[in-house]
Amino acid sequence: MTELAETPAQPGAARTQGRPRSSRAHEAILEAVLDLLADGVSVEALSMEAIAARAGVGKATIYRRWAGKDELLLEALVKLKGPPPQPLGDSVRADLVRLLTVVGPKDERAVRVMPCLFPEVHRSSEAYRIWQEGMAEPRREVMREVLRRGIATGELRPDTDVEVTTSLLISPMLLHRMVRWNPALDGYEDLAERVVDTVLRGVTA
């Protein structure tokens, strides 16, 4: 196996601890993690040896970048999910619909990886932390900001419970996407709009 080479240091560049990072090797390692998860390897069974073999690097190359598997897994899953969509500020309703709608290209591996992650989240405190820090909390915070803005502008009632409203909006969309909890909703192309409008009827000023 030929290991992906490290990028040589540029003349005059300040040296950091260890050898310079190779963006090519870095990406190959992240892709290897996602490919293995998409192939059905559980978080628990995912090993540094398997990741290194899939990426075509040595284990030392991985440990130069991540302290352990949890940190590597977190970055890979954040890469898979991508950044949360950002509100445009037109209206609370428009921003909430945007946040609940899948925006931009979607990695097809997410359909296989994300449902498999949930059992791990229930079994492992580390998997739970990775899920919360890497994916759930950043998206919740963006939605909280939209709701707080709606309260400040008078679009929403001043006594709106931001945390409960956030969960009311996110939970049905997440549940349907992950496990198709209610197949009757499959044909609702405007599901995000329906969820937002239903919730807003209860919190609109």
mmCIF file of C-alpha atoms in Angstrom:
data_model
loop_
_atom_site.group_PDB
_atom_site.id
_atom_site.type_symbol
_atom_site.label_atom_id
_atom_site.label_comp_id
_atom_site.label_asym_id
_atom_site.label_seq_id
_atom_site.Cartn_x
_atom_site.Cartn_y
_atom_site.Cartn_z
ATOM 1 C CA MET A 1 0.000 0.000 0.000
ATOM 2 C CA THR A 2 1.307 3.403 -1.005
ATOM 3 C CA GLU A 3 0.620 5.996 1.638
ATOM 4 C CA LEU A 4 -0.567 9.414 0.544
ATOM 5 C CA ALA A 5 2.413 11.729 0.830
ATOM 6 C CA GLU A 6 2.504 14.694 3.150
ATOM 7 C CA THR A 7 2.591 18.107 1.516
ATOM 8 C CA PRO A 8 6.155 19.474 1.737
ATOM 9 C CA ALA A 9 6.691 22.612 3.740
ATOM 10 C CA GLN A 10 6.959 25.871 1.821
ATOM 11 C CA PRO A 11 10.294 27.691 1.978
ATOM 12 C CA GLY A 12 10.366 30.077 4.886
ATOM 13 C CA ALA A 13 7.134 28.730 6.371
ATOM 14 C CA ALA A 14 6.977 28.452 10.143
ATOM 15 C CA ARG A 15 7.223 24.836 11.301
ATOM 16 C CA THR A 16 4.572 23.446 13.615
ATOM 17 C CA GLN A 17 4.690 20.372 15.771
ATOM 18 C CA GLY A 18 4.896 17.255 13.616
ATOM 19 C CA ARG A 19 5.032 17.158 9.846
ATOM 20 C CA PRO A 20 2.971 19.597 7.725
ATOM 21 C CA ARG A 21 -0.635 18.633 7.158
ATOM 22 C CA SER A 22 -1.563 17.190 3.784
ATOM 23 C CA SER A 23 -4.994 18.314 2.677
ATOM 24 C CA ARG A 24 -5.121 15.353 0.317
ATOM 25 C CA ALA A 25 -4.491 12.852 3.108
ATOM 26 C CA HIS A 26 -6.840 14.742 5.418
ATOM 27 C CA GLU A 27 -9.717 14.505 2.948
ATOM 28 C CA ALA A 28 -8.944 10.872 2.146
ATOM 29 C CA ILE A 29 -9.229 9.968 5.840
ATOM 30 C CA LEU A 30 -12.562 11.753 6.258
ATOM 31 C CA GLU A 31 -13.890 10.108 3.105
ATOM 32 C CA ALA A 32 -12.752 6.713 4.361
ATOM 33 C CA VAL A 33 -14.701 7.165 7.605
ATOM 34 C CA LEU A 34 -17.870 8.080 5.720
ATOM 35 C CA ASP A 35 -17.458 5.264 3.194
ATOM 36 C CA LEU A 36 -17.035 2.682 5.953
ATOM 37 C CA LEU A 37 -20.090 3.946 7.829
ATOM 38 C CA ALA A 38 -22.110 3.975 4.612
ATOM 39 C CA ASP A 39 -21.017 0.365 3.991
ATOM 40 C CA GLY A 40 -22.610 -0.646 7.292
ATOM 41 C CA VAL A 41 -19.669 -0.548 9.713
ATOM 42 C CA SER A 42 -20.993 0.542 13.107
ATOM 43 C CA VAL A 43 -19.435 3.375 15.089
ATOM 44 C CA GLU A 44 -18.335 0.853 17.702
ATOM 45 C CA ALA A 45 -16.691 -1.440 15.118
ATOM 46 C CA LEU A 46 -15.029 1.421 13.239
ATOM 47 C CA SER A 47 -11.288 1.062 13.814
ATOM 48 C CA MET A 48 -8.311 3.234 13.056
ATOM 49 C CA GLU A 49 -6.766 0.288 11.210
ATOM 50 C CA ALA A 50 -9.746 -0.002 8.868
ATOM 51 C CA ILE A 51 -9.840 3.762 8.308
ATOM 52 C CA ALA A 52 -6.121 3.874 7.520
ATOM 53 C CA ALA A 53 -6.414 0.953 5.096
ATOM 54 C CA ARG A 54 -9.396 2.516 3.308
ATOM 55 C CA ALA A 55 -7.710 5.922 3.081
ATOM 56 C CA GLY A 56 -4.364 4.522 1.959
ATOM 57 C CA VAL A 57 -2.443 6.080 4.842
ATOM 58 C CA GLY A 58 -0.676 4.856 7.959
ATOM 59 C CA LYS A 59 -2.266 5.096 11.405
ATOM 60 C CA ALA A 60 0.397 7.605 12.412
ATOM 61 C CA THR A 61 -0.928 9.965 9.727
ATOM 62 C CA ILE A 62 -4.362 9.827 11.332
ATOM 63 C CA TYR A 63 -3.059 10.386 14.860
ATOM 64 C CA ARG A 64 -1.110 13.455 13.699
ATOM 65 C CA ARG A 65 -4.460 15.060 12.935
ATOM 66 C CA TRP A 66 -6.881 13.664 15.502
ATOM 67 C CA ALA A 67 -6.321 12.637 19.117
ATOM 68 C CA GLY A 68 -8.671 9.688 18.742
ATOM 69 C CA LYS A 69 -11.592 8.147 16.900
ATOM 70 C CA ASP A 70 -14.227 10.369 18.511
ATOM 71 C CA GLU A 71 -12.641 13.590 17.236
ATOM 72 C CA LEU A 72 -12.185 12.083 13.769
ATOM 73 C CA LEU A 73 -15.770 10.835 13.670
ATOM 74 C CA LEU A 74 -17.108 14.230 14.727
ATOM 75 C CA GLU A 75 -15.304 16.032 11.896
ATOM 76 C CA ALA A 76 -16.377 13.415 9.346
ATOM 77 C CA LEU A 77 -20.027 13.675 10.336
ATOM 78 C CA VAL A 78 -19.924 17.478 10.278
ATOM 79 C CA LYS A 79 -18.466 17.215 6.769
ATOM 80 C CA LEU A 80 -21.235 14.808 5.773
ATOM 81 C CA LYS A 81 -24.038 16.976 7.116
ATOM 82 C CA GLY A 82 -22.565 20.261 5.962
ATOM 83 C CA PRO A 83 -23.211 23.655 7.569
ATOM 84 C CA PRO A 84 -26.791 24.554 8.498
ATOM 85 C CA PRO A 85 -28.610 26.835 6.042
ATOM 86 C CA GLN A 86 -28.518 30.459 7.096
ATOM 87 C CA PRO A 87 -31.618 32.647 7.502
ATOM 88 C CA LEU A 88 -32.090 35.490 5.023
ATOM 89 C CA GLY A 89 -34.033 37.738 7.393
ATOM 90 C CA ASP A 90 -37.065 38.238 5.127
ATOM 91 C CA SER A 91 -39.586 36.948 7.674
ATOM 92 C CA VAL A 92 -39.731 34.445 10.514
ATOM 93 C CA ARG A 93 -41.888 32.115 8.428
ATOM 94 C CA ALA A 94 -39.612 32.225 5.369
ATOM 95 C CA ASP A 95 -36.504 31.652 7.467
ATOM 96 C CA LEU A 96 -38.028 28.722 9.363
ATOM 97 C CA VAL A 97 -39.108 27.061 6.119
ATOM 98 C CA ARG A 98 -35.602 27.553 4.759
ATOM 99 C CA LEU A 99 -34.036 26.004 7.859
ATOM 100 C CA LEU A 100 -36.299 22.955 7.646
ATOM 101 C CA THR A 101 -35.746 22.413 3.943
ATOM 102 C CA VAL A 102 -32.722 20.515 2.664
ATOM 103 C CA VAL A 103 -30.709 23.178 0.822
ATOM 104 C CA GLY A 104 -27.927 22.496 -1.650
ATOM 105 C CA PRO A 105 -26.345 19.195 -2.724
ATOM 106 C CA LYS A 106 -26.873 16.291 -0.363
ATOM 107 C CA ASP A 107 -24.302 13.543 0.082
ATOM 108 C CA GLU A 108 -26.111 10.317 -0.782
ATOM 109 C CA ARG A 109 -24.187 8.542 1.974
ATOM 110 C CA ALA A 110 -26.141 10.527 4.567
ATOM 111 C CA VAL A 111 -29.244 8.444 3.843
ATOM 112 C CA ARG A 112 -27.358 5.319 4.944
ATOM 113 C CA VAL A 113 -25.135 6.792 7.650
ATOM 114 C CA MET A 114 -27.522 8.951 9.682
ATOM 115 C CA PRO A 115 -30.162 6.296 10.544
ATOM 116 C CA CYS A 116 -27.386 3.915 11.633
ATOM 117 C CA LEU A 117 -25.983 6.554 13.962
ATOM 118 C CA PHE A 118 -29.093 6.786 16.145
ATOM 119 C CA PRO A 119 -28.703 3.392 17.860
ATOM 120 C CA GLU A 120 -25.116 4.369 18.669
ATOM 121 C CA VAL A 121 -26.315 7.656 20.150
ATOM 122 C CA HIS A 122 -28.535 5.762 22.587
ATOM 123 C CA ARG A 123 -25.834 3.272 23.559
ATOM 124 C CA SER A 124 -22.790 5.507 23.797
ATOM 125 C CA SER A 125 -22.329 8.759 25.690
ATOM 126 C CA GLU A 126 -19.520 9.699 23.295
ATOM 127 C CA ALA A 127 -21.712 9.108 20.245
ATOM 128 C CA TYR A 128 -24.393 11.216 21.919
ATOM 129 C CA ARG A 129 -21.899 14.031 22.494
ATOM 130 C CA ILE A 130 -20.706 13.838 18.887
ATOM 131 C CA TRP A 131 -24.265 13.990 17.599
ATOM 132 C CA GLN A 132 -25.209 16.923 19.818
ATOM 133 C CA GLU A 133 -22.048 18.991 19.285
ATOM 134 C CA GLY A 134 -21.517 18.262 15.616
ATOM 135 C CA MET A 135 -24.995 18.284 14.157
ATOM 136 C CA ALA A 136 -27.948 18.920 16.430
ATOM 137 C CA GLU A 137 -26.876 21.942 18.477
ATOM 138 C CA PRO A 138 -25.558 24.155 15.619
ATOM 139 C CA ARG A 139 -28.886 23.775 13.798
ATOM 140 C CA ARG A 140 -30.939 24.361 16.915
ATOM 141 C CA GLU A 141 -29.033 27.557 17.653
ATOM 142 C CA VAL A 142 -29.686 28.999 14.189
ATOM 143 C CA MET A 143 -33.405 28.334 14.654
ATOM 144 C CA ARG A 144 -33.349 29.845 18.145
ATOM 145 C CA GLU A 145 -31.887 33.020 16.665
ATOM 146 C CA VAL A 146 -34.747 33.249 14.151
ATOM 147 C CA LEU A 147 -37.350 32.770 16.888
ATOM 148 C CA ARG A 148 -35.688 35.320 19.179
ATOM 149 C CA ARG A 149 -35.659 37.796 16.306
ATOM 150 C CA GLY A 150 -39.358 37.125 15.728
ATOM 151 C CA ILE A 151 -40.093 37.885 19.367
ATOM 152 C CA ALA A 152 -38.042 41.098 19.196
ATOM 153 C CA THR A 153 -39.797 42.305 16.006
ATOM 154 C CA GLY A 154 -43.256 41.426 17.287
ATOM 155 C CA GLU A 155 -43.868 38.663 14.730
ATOM 156 C CA LEU A 156 -44.111 36.152 17.568
ATOM 157 C CA ARG A 157 -45.714 36.414 20.972
ATOM 158 C CA PRO A 158 -43.372 37.660 23.716
ATOM 159 C CA ASP A 159 -44.124 34.581 25.838
ATOM 160 C CA THR A 160 -43.072 32.158 23.085
ATOM 161 C CA ASP A 161 -41.097 29.233 24.542
ATOM 162 C CA VAL A 162 -38.080 29.194 22.229
ATOM 163 C CA GLU A 163 -36.819 25.736 23.227
ATOM 164 C CA VAL A 164 -40.193 24.016 22.928
ATOM 165 C CA THR A 165 -40.958 25.756 19.629
ATOM 166 C CA THR A 166 -37.573 24.741 18.240
ATOM 167 C CA SER A 167 -38.303 21.103 19.076
ATOM 168 C CA LEU A 168 -41.836 21.337 17.665
ATOM 169 C CA LEU A 169 -40.388 22.491 14.346
ATOM 170 C CA ILE A 170 -37.365 20.217 14.038
ATOM 171 C CA SER A 171 -38.644 16.948 15.483
ATOM 172 C CA PRO A 172 -41.321 16.007 12.917
ATOM 173 C CA MET A 173 -39.015 16.758 9.986
ATOM 174 C CA LEU A 174 -36.137 14.814 11.524
ATOM 175 C CA LEU A 175 -38.310 11.847 12.428
ATOM 176 C CA HIS A 176 -39.789 11.626 8.949
ATOM 177 C CA ARG A 177 -36.443 11.914 7.180
ATOM 178 C CA MET A 178 -34.704 9.374 9.371
ATOM 179 C CA VAL A 179 -37.293 6.622 9.816
ATOM 180 C CA ARG A 180 -40.322 7.583 7.657
ATOM 181 C CA TRP A 181 -42.438 7.502 10.795
ATOM 182 C CA ASN A 182 -45.596 8.374 8.855
ATOM 183 C CA PRO A 183 -45.491 7.181 5.199
ATOM 184 C CA ALA A 184 -48.627 9.226 4.517
ATOM 185 C CA LEU A 185 -46.373 12.308 4.536
ATOM 186 C CA ASP A 186 -44.154 11.014 1.711
ATOM 187 C CA GLY A 187 -46.130 12.885 -0.919
ATOM 188 C CA TYR A 188 -46.031 16.209 0.931
ATOM 189 C CA GLU A 189 -43.497 18.190 -1.088
ATOM 190 C CA ASP A 190 -44.405 21.202 1.041
ATOM 191 C CA LEU A 191 -43.995 19.386 4.357
ATOM 192 C CA ALA A 192 -41.643 22.044 5.747
ATOM 193 C CA GLU A 193 -44.180 24.777 4.990
ATOM 194 C CA ARG A 194 -47.008 22.755 6.569
ATOM 195 C CA VAL A 195 -45.020 22.135 9.743
ATOM 196 C CA VAL A 196 -44.000 25.779 10.057
ATOM 197 C CA ASP A 197 -47.525 27.088 9.431
ATOM 198 C CA THR A 198 -49.051 24.646 11.911
ATOM 199 C CA VAL A 199 -46.618 25.661 14.650
ATOM 200 C CA LEU A 200 -46.829 29.390 13.904
ATOM 201 C CA ARG A 201 -50.587 29.373 14.361
ATOM 202 C CA GLY A 202 -49.876 28.735 18.013
ATOM 203 C CA VAL A 203 -47.118 31.321 18.580
ATOM 204 C CA THR A 204 -47.861 34.164 16.160
ATOM 205 C CA ALA A 205 -48.702 37.490 17.776
#
